[in-house]
Amino acid sequence: MSAPAVVVNGVSHRNGRWHDLVDLTERGLADLADLAALSRGGLSRYSVFDRPVREYFADCASDSLHTAGVEPSTVDAALFFSSTFSSYDDHGDLTALCRELGMQKALPVGLFQAQCSNFSYALMIAASLIRTQGMRTVLLLGADALDESRAGRLLPAAASVFSDTVLSCVVSTDATDGYAVEHIGHQVEHELSALDPVQHTLRFMDLFAARLERLCADTYARTGAGPQDFSHLVLANLALPVLRNYAGVADIPFARVPTGNIAAFGHCFAYDQLITLATLAEAEEISAGQLALVLGIGANHLFSSTVLRKL
């Protein structure tokens, strides 16, 4: 008897106040050349929270549970993931959320290491909890709000601009709609973490492309699905030239890369791919049975590949 499918659904997200890109130059966070590069890349705005990020948690998580048809009391674990809250300022927030929403038995779990690939690490851990620990339902909650006094809102080489975001979704074995998890794989290229992309450009590009190519090849070998079998290649909201390069390495036509959310959202840290998957489903741009290849790259050296089948 085969194990029940692990399914992702109930994606909900919250953003802050939207700012036009020109605001970056007015605040001295980018110059005109950066602004032009962002615009050419398809970017148009970014989000900044104007109230404490934790104030978005309950509303977002409640929406996910309601959409997924999940009773809070049945949630087995609540998994928090973030890049900007790497030390998680208040360790009581997640427990307080569980108490507030009635998730009495939910085990609180935290994940911080993988930066913009945190979403796939969270999916991996949630799937593992379900498949090996007897759990049935895991709530994922991600939150990132940039502290501009500590980090730049503009990505290097004007590849994108960070947008403050809170996202939640449900991973369970009971759902009949959403995306079934067919495969999750991760690889790391440690040397990339020690290279400066500007000072060691050629070495950096060679290692980066080679690792991404190996990740895709491994995914195709393990799943038996080739580039031709994926209806969509889901990537982060980065500038269009960057995404074209990724699609080329994956050997998937760029026409299969959804790009509509780039202008709408900017780069929502680790949440771009999940938001795009929800957008595709809501717009009925992906059909039951179709496969999506979801690639994530965190901190330029943590690579992830997730294969999802639309239910």
Tab-separated table of C-alpha atoms in Angstrom, residues 2-310:
chain	number	residue	atom	x	y	z
A	2	SER	CA	1.519	3.320	-1.042
A	3	ALA	CA	1.894	6.148	1.443
A	4	PRO	CA	-0.643	8.977	1.152
A	5	ALA	CA	0.465	12.003	-0.818
A	6	VAL	CA	1.928	14.949	1.055
A	7	VAL	CA	0.086	18.012	-0.235
A	8	VAL	CA	0.755	21.755	-0.032
A	9	ASN	CA	-2.257	24.080	-0.096
A	10	GLY	CA	-3.875	27.016	1.668
A	11	VAL	CA	-1.162	29.497	0.672
A	12	SER	CA	-1.834	32.921	2.182
A	13	HIS	CA	0.437	35.958	2.309
A	14	ARG	CA	0.588	39.513	3.598
A	15	ASN	CA	2.688	42.434	2.411
A	16	GLY	CA	3.209	45.928	3.740
A	17	ARG	CA	2.925	49.337	2.121
A	18	TRP	CA	3.886	49.320	-1.556
A	19	HIS	CA	6.574	51.724	-2.789
A	20	ASP	CA	7.510	52.564	-6.379
A	21	LEU	CA	11.102	51.838	-7.366
A	22	VAL	CA	11.883	55.550	-7.626
A	23	ASP	CA	11.568	55.645	-3.838
A	24	LEU	CA	14.864	53.745	-3.669
A	25	THR	CA	16.714	56.610	-5.348
A	26	GLU	CA	14.912	59.255	-3.301
A	27	ARG	CA	16.037	57.506	-0.114
A	28	GLY	CA	19.594	57.017	-1.378
A	29	LEU	CA	19.276	53.219	-1.527
A	30	ALA	CA	19.938	52.963	-5.279
A	31	ASP	CA	21.228	55.127	-8.109
A	32	LEU	CA	19.651	55.802	-11.492
A	33	ALA	CA	21.618	52.985	-13.146
A	34	ASP	CA	20.246	50.542	-10.568
A	35	LEU	CA	16.743	51.846	-11.162
A	36	ALA	CA	17.088	51.365	-14.908
A	37	ALA	CA	18.397	47.817	-14.440
A	38	LEU	CA	15.512	46.930	-12.126
A	39	SER	CA	12.972	48.290	-14.587
A	40	ARG	CA	14.538	46.378	-17.488
A	41	GLY	CA	14.422	43.274	-15.328
A	42	GLY	CA	10.668	43.569	-14.863
A	43	LEU	CA	10.587	45.052	-11.352
A	44	SER	CA	8.233	47.911	-10.502
A	45	ARG	CA	7.609	48.097	-6.729
A	46	TYR	CA	8.468	46.676	-3.317
A	47	SER	CA	6.791	46.196	0.060
A	48	VAL	CA	7.730	47.632	3.466
A	49	PHE	CA	5.870	46.689	6.635
A	50	ASP	CA	4.645	49.703	8.584
A	51	ARG	CA	3.772	47.777	11.739
A	52	PRO	CA	5.426	44.926	13.682
A	53	VAL	CA	5.646	41.797	11.571
A	54	ARG	CA	4.185	39.563	14.285
A	55	GLU	CA	0.899	41.457	13.988
A	56	TYR	CA	0.355	39.753	10.613
A	57	PHE	CA	0.860	36.193	11.863
A	58	ALA	CA	-2.579	35.294	13.206
A	59	ASP	CA	-4.570	36.714	10.300
A	60	CYS	CA	-2.357	35.048	7.701
A	61	ALA	CA	-2.244	31.662	9.450
A	62	SER	CA	-5.992	31.687	10.119
A	63	ASP	CA	-6.599	32.324	6.442
A	64	SER	CA	-4.441	29.332	5.498
A	65	LEU	CA	-6.209	27.002	7.905
A	66	HIS	CA	-9.629	28.174	6.737
A	67	THR	CA	-8.758	27.872	3.045
A	68	ALA	CA	-7.304	24.392	3.554
A	69	GLY	CA	-10.308	23.310	5.622
A	70	VAL	CA	-8.137	22.435	8.622
A	71	GLU	CA	-9.325	22.602	12.222
A	72	PRO	CA	-6.625	24.312	14.307
A	73	SER	CA	-6.842	21.607	16.966
A	74	THR	CA	-5.679	19.004	14.413
A	75	VAL	CA	-2.415	20.775	13.509
A	76	ASP	CA	0.515	18.622	14.636
A	77	ALA	CA	3.336	21.132	14.136
A	78	ALA	CA	3.843	24.817	13.355
A	79	LEU	CA	7.074	25.469	11.470
A	80	PHE	CA	8.423	29.028	11.432
A	81	PHE	CA	11.017	29.961	8.806
A	82	SER	CA	12.809	33.241	8.190
A	83	SER	CA	15.985	34.833	6.867
A	84	THR	CA	15.839	38.164	8.687
A	85	PHE	CA	14.792	36.731	12.053
A	86	SER	CA	17.763	34.370	12.236
A	87	SER	CA	17.938	34.640	16.017
A	88	TYR	CA	14.154	35.003	16.291
A	89	ASP	CA	13.837	38.020	18.555
A	90	ASP	CA	10.968	36.687	20.639
A	91	HIS	CA	10.889	32.914	21.009
A	92	GLY	CA	7.394	33.165	22.460
A	93	ASP	CA	5.778	34.415	19.247
A	94	LEU	CA	5.182	31.022	17.647
A	95	THR	CA	3.925	29.450	20.853
A	96	ALA	CA	1.643	32.438	21.424
A	97	LEU	CA	0.261	32.041	17.903
A	98	CYS	CA	-0.476	28.358	18.511
A	99	ARG	CA	-2.306	29.259	21.699
A	100	GLU	CA	-4.225	32.126	20.082
A	101	LEU	CA	-5.455	30.038	17.143
A	102	GLY	CA	-6.301	26.950	19.179
A	103	MET	CA	-3.483	24.767	17.842
A	104	GLN	CA	-3.158	23.109	21.240
A	105	LYS	CA	-1.022	20.151	20.201
A	106	ALA	CA	1.133	21.868	17.566
A	107	LEU	CA	4.864	21.374	18.085
A	108	PRO	CA	6.704	24.681	17.418
A	109	VAL	CA	9.711	24.344	15.081
A	110	GLY	CA	12.113	27.023	13.780
A	111	LEU	CA	14.209	27.156	10.589
A	112	PHE	CA	16.602	29.946	9.599
A	113	GLN	CA	19.683	28.705	7.729
A	114	ALA	CA	18.752	28.526	4.050
A	115	GLN	CA	17.776	32.143	3.322
A	116	CYS	CA	15.922	32.347	-0.010
A	117	SER	CA	15.603	28.562	-0.218
A	118	ASN	CA	14.045	28.336	3.248
A	119	PHE	CA	10.718	27.395	1.647
A	120	SER	CA	12.046	24.084	0.314
A	121	TYR	CA	13.817	23.281	3.570
A	122	ALA	CA	10.526	23.929	5.363
A	123	LEU	CA	8.703	21.641	2.924
A	124	MET	CA	11.376	18.971	3.407
A	125	ILE	CA	11.067	19.074	7.183
A	126	ALA	CA	7.261	19.148	7.086
A	127	ALA	CA	7.192	16.167	4.714
A	128	SER	CA	9.672	14.322	6.937
A	129	LEU	CA	7.574	14.957	10.038
A	130	ILE	CA	4.561	13.559	8.225
A	131	ARG	CA	6.330	10.546	6.716
A	132	THR	CA	8.475	9.528	9.696
A	133	GLN	CA	6.835	10.953	12.832
A	134	GLY	CA	3.214	10.011	12.253
A	135	MET	CA	2.051	13.600	11.841
A	136	ARG	CA	-0.748	14.498	9.429
A	137	THR	CA	-0.843	18.302	9.312
A	138	VAL	CA	1.912	20.927	9.546
A	139	LEU	CA	1.374	24.687	9.334
A	140	LEU	CA	4.219	26.609	7.700
A	141	LEU	CA	4.651	30.260	8.678
A	142	GLY	CA	7.351	32.421	7.128
A	143	ALA	CA	8.142	36.053	7.902
A	144	ASP	CA	10.773	38.485	6.670
A	145	ALA	CA	11.050	42.226	7.223
A	146	LEU	CA	14.285	43.877	6.162
A	147	ASP	CA	16.180	46.011	8.662
A	148	GLU	CA	17.597	48.602	6.270
A	149	SER	CA	20.155	49.695	8.857
A	150	ARG	CA	21.742	46.225	8.653
A	151	ALA	CA	21.176	45.065	5.067
A	152	GLY	CA	20.503	46.574	1.661
A	153	ARG	CA	17.070	46.299	0.108
A	154	LEU	CA	18.633	46.103	-3.340
A	155	LEU	CA	20.072	42.733	-4.357
A	156	PRO	CA	23.623	42.712	-5.805
A	157	ALA	CA	23.847	43.748	-9.465
A	158	ALA	CA	20.295	45.099	-9.174
A	159	ALA	CA	18.971	41.553	-9.607
A	160	SER	CA	15.829	42.439	-7.630
A	161	VAL	CA	14.555	44.324	-4.589
A	162	PHE	CA	13.439	42.752	-1.303
A	163	SER	CA	9.763	42.993	-0.306
A	164	ASP	CA	8.682	42.488	3.313
A	165	THR	CA	6.363	39.472	3.439
A	166	VAL	CA	4.534	37.086	5.748
A	167	LEU	CA	3.372	33.787	4.248
A	168	SER	CA	1.650	30.690	5.537
A	169	CYS	CA	0.431	27.414	4.075
A	170	VAL	CA	-0.587	23.932	5.117
A	171	VAL	CA	1.256	20.684	4.423
A	172	SER	CA	-0.868	17.600	5.053
A	173	THR	CA	-1.961	14.155	3.913
A	174	ASP	CA	-5.671	14.954	3.968
A	175	ALA	CA	-5.973	17.535	1.173
A	176	THR	CA	-7.645	16.792	-2.142
A	177	ASP	CA	-6.546	20.008	-3.840
A	178	GLY	CA	-3.270	21.876	-4.053
A	179	TYR	CA	0.129	20.447	-4.991
A	180	ALA	CA	1.371	16.948	-4.178
A	181	VAL	CA	5.049	16.797	-3.248
A	182	GLU	CA	6.767	14.369	-5.633
A	183	HIS	CA	10.398	15.175	-4.833
A	184	ILE	CA	12.524	17.523	-2.736
A	185	GLY	CA	16.284	17.659	-3.216
A	186	HIS	CA	19.027	19.900	-1.860
A	187	GLN	CA	22.676	20.401	-2.723
A	188	VAL	CA	25.333	22.733	-1.380
A	189	GLU	CA	28.407	24.257	-3.038
A	190	HIS	CA	30.530	25.345	-0.087
A	191	GLU	CA	33.194	27.123	-2.124
A	192	LEU	CA	30.597	29.588	-3.408
A	193	SER	CA	30.021	30.844	0.131
A	194	ALA	CA	33.649	31.995	0.296
A	195	LEU	CA	33.809	33.669	-3.125
A	196	ASP	CA	33.139	37.321	-3.861
A	197	PRO	CA	30.982	37.374	-7.032
A	198	VAL	CA	32.641	40.627	-8.143
A	199	GLN	CA	36.269	39.744	-7.429
A	200	HIS	CA	35.978	36.110	-8.575
A	201	THR	CA	33.305	36.470	-11.241
A	202	LEU	CA	34.322	33.689	-13.634
A	203	ARG	CA	34.979	31.104	-10.923
A	204	PHE	CA	31.740	32.055	-9.213
A	205	MET	CA	29.686	31.773	-12.395
A	206	ASP	CA	31.256	28.430	-13.344
A	207	LEU	CA	30.634	26.869	-9.937
A	208	PHE	CA	27.127	28.287	-9.699
A	209	ALA	CA	26.017	27.057	-13.120
A	210	ALA	CA	27.662	23.654	-12.662
A	211	ARG	CA	25.974	23.064	-9.316
A	212	LEU	CA	22.573	24.147	-10.625
A	213	GLU	CA	23.023	21.886	-13.646
A	214	ARG	CA	23.925	18.919	-11.407
A	215	LEU	CA	20.916	19.600	-9.207
A	216	CYS	CA	18.575	19.575	-12.200
A	217	ALA	CA	20.199	16.467	-13.678
A	218	ASP	CA	19.859	14.680	-10.343
A	219	THR	CA	16.201	15.710	-10.129
A	220	TYR	CA	15.485	14.379	-13.605
A	221	ALA	CA	17.268	11.109	-12.815
A	222	ARG	CA	15.536	10.565	-9.473
A	223	THR	CA	12.029	11.415	-10.660
A	224	GLY	CA	12.171	9.983	-14.159
A	225	ALA	CA	10.760	13.272	-15.448
A	226	GLY	CA	12.735	15.226	-18.018
A	227	PRO	CA	12.668	18.915	-18.911
A	228	GLN	CA	9.905	18.254	-21.437
A	229	ASP	CA	7.607	16.886	-18.709
A	230	PHE	CA	7.343	20.104	-16.688
A	231	SER	CA	4.602	22.535	-17.618
A	232	HIS	CA	6.094	25.238	-15.393
A	233	LEU	CA	9.515	26.188	-14.068
A	234	VAL	CA	8.874	28.226	-10.917
A	235	LEU	CA	11.677	30.551	-9.836
A	236	ALA	CA	12.271	33.481	-7.507
A	237	ASN	CA	11.185	36.973	-8.562
A	238	LEU	CA	14.549	38.043	-9.940
A	239	ALA	CA	15.370	40.110	-13.015
A	240	LEU	CA	14.361	38.486	-16.291
A	241	PRO	CA	17.938	37.958	-17.596
A	242	VAL	CA	18.783	36.005	-14.431
A	243	LEU	CA	15.733	33.786	-14.835
A	244	ARG	CA	16.548	33.164	-18.493
A	245	ASN	CA	19.948	31.870	-17.414
A	246	TYR	CA	18.356	29.538	-14.843
A	247	ALA	CA	15.903	28.209	-17.421
A	248	GLY	CA	18.762	27.600	-19.833
A	249	VAL	CA	20.669	25.584	-17.241
A	250	ALA	CA	17.523	23.571	-16.435
A	251	ASP	CA	16.999	23.014	-20.189
A	252	ILE	CA	13.400	24.217	-19.920
A	253	PRO	CA	12.028	26.835	-22.359
A	254	PHE	CA	11.798	30.266	-20.765
A	255	ALA	CA	8.177	30.500	-21.949
A	256	ARG	CA	7.329	28.038	-19.154
A	257	VAL	CA	8.628	30.393	-16.444
A	258	PRO	CA	5.796	32.430	-14.833
A	259	THR	CA	6.968	36.046	-14.607
A	260	GLY	CA	3.810	38.030	-13.804
A	261	ASN	CA	4.579	38.270	-10.095
A	262	ILE	CA	7.946	39.954	-10.620
A	263	ALA	CA	6.374	43.372	-11.156
A	264	ALA	CA	3.576	42.710	-8.679
A	265	PHE	CA	5.660	41.689	-5.673
A	266	GLY	CA	9.400	42.179	-6.067
A	267	HIS	CA	11.542	39.578	-4.303
A	268	CYS	CA	9.644	38.249	-1.280
A	269	PHE	CA	12.648	36.461	0.214
A	270	ALA	CA	11.840	32.705	0.373
A	271	TYR	CA	8.176	33.130	-0.525
A	272	ASP	CA	8.202	33.979	-4.242
A	273	GLN	CA	7.810	30.412	-5.417
A	274	LEU	CA	4.919	29.541	-3.098
A	275	ILE	CA	3.103	32.759	-4.013
A	276	THR	CA	3.600	32.005	-7.708
A	277	LEU	CA	2.234	28.477	-7.268
A	278	ALA	CA	-0.853	29.917	-5.583
A	279	THR	CA	-1.219	32.490	-8.370
A	280	LEU	CA	-1.041	29.778	-11.034
A	281	ALA	CA	-3.727	27.739	-9.277
A	282	GLU	CA	-6.036	30.710	-8.703
A	283	ALA	CA	-5.746	31.774	-12.348
A	284	GLU	CA	-6.212	28.163	-13.515
A	285	GLU	CA	-2.946	28.424	-15.427
A	286	ILE	CA	-1.875	24.972	-14.255
A	287	SER	CA	-4.046	21.885	-14.688
A	288	ALA	CA	-4.527	18.729	-12.642
A	289	GLY	CA	-1.737	16.257	-13.285
A	290	GLN	CA	0.754	18.821	-14.561
A	291	LEU	CA	4.214	18.973	-12.998
A	292	ALA	CA	6.003	22.085	-11.770
A	293	LEU	CA	9.748	22.197	-11.182
A	294	VAL	CA	10.474	24.658	-8.386
A	295	LEU	CA	14.074	25.819	-7.976
A	296	GLY	CA	15.423	27.786	-5.034
A	297	ILE	CA	18.851	29.228	-4.293
A	298	GLY	CA	19.786	30.516	-0.862
A	299	ALA	CA	22.819	32.690	-0.124
A	300	ASN	CA	24.228	31.765	-3.560
A	301	HIS	CA	25.411	28.338	-2.343
A	302	LEU	CA	22.332	26.417	-1.114
A	303	PHE	CA	20.439	24.902	-4.044
A	304	SER	CA	17.033	23.225	-3.928
A	305	SER	CA	14.771	21.437	-6.367
A	306	THR	CA	11.139	20.572	-5.640
A	307	VAL	CA	8.815	18.683	-7.968
A	308	LEU	CA	5.107	19.278	-7.387
A	309	ARG	CA	2.110	17.718	-9.123
A	310	LYS	CA	-1.080	19.765	-9.349
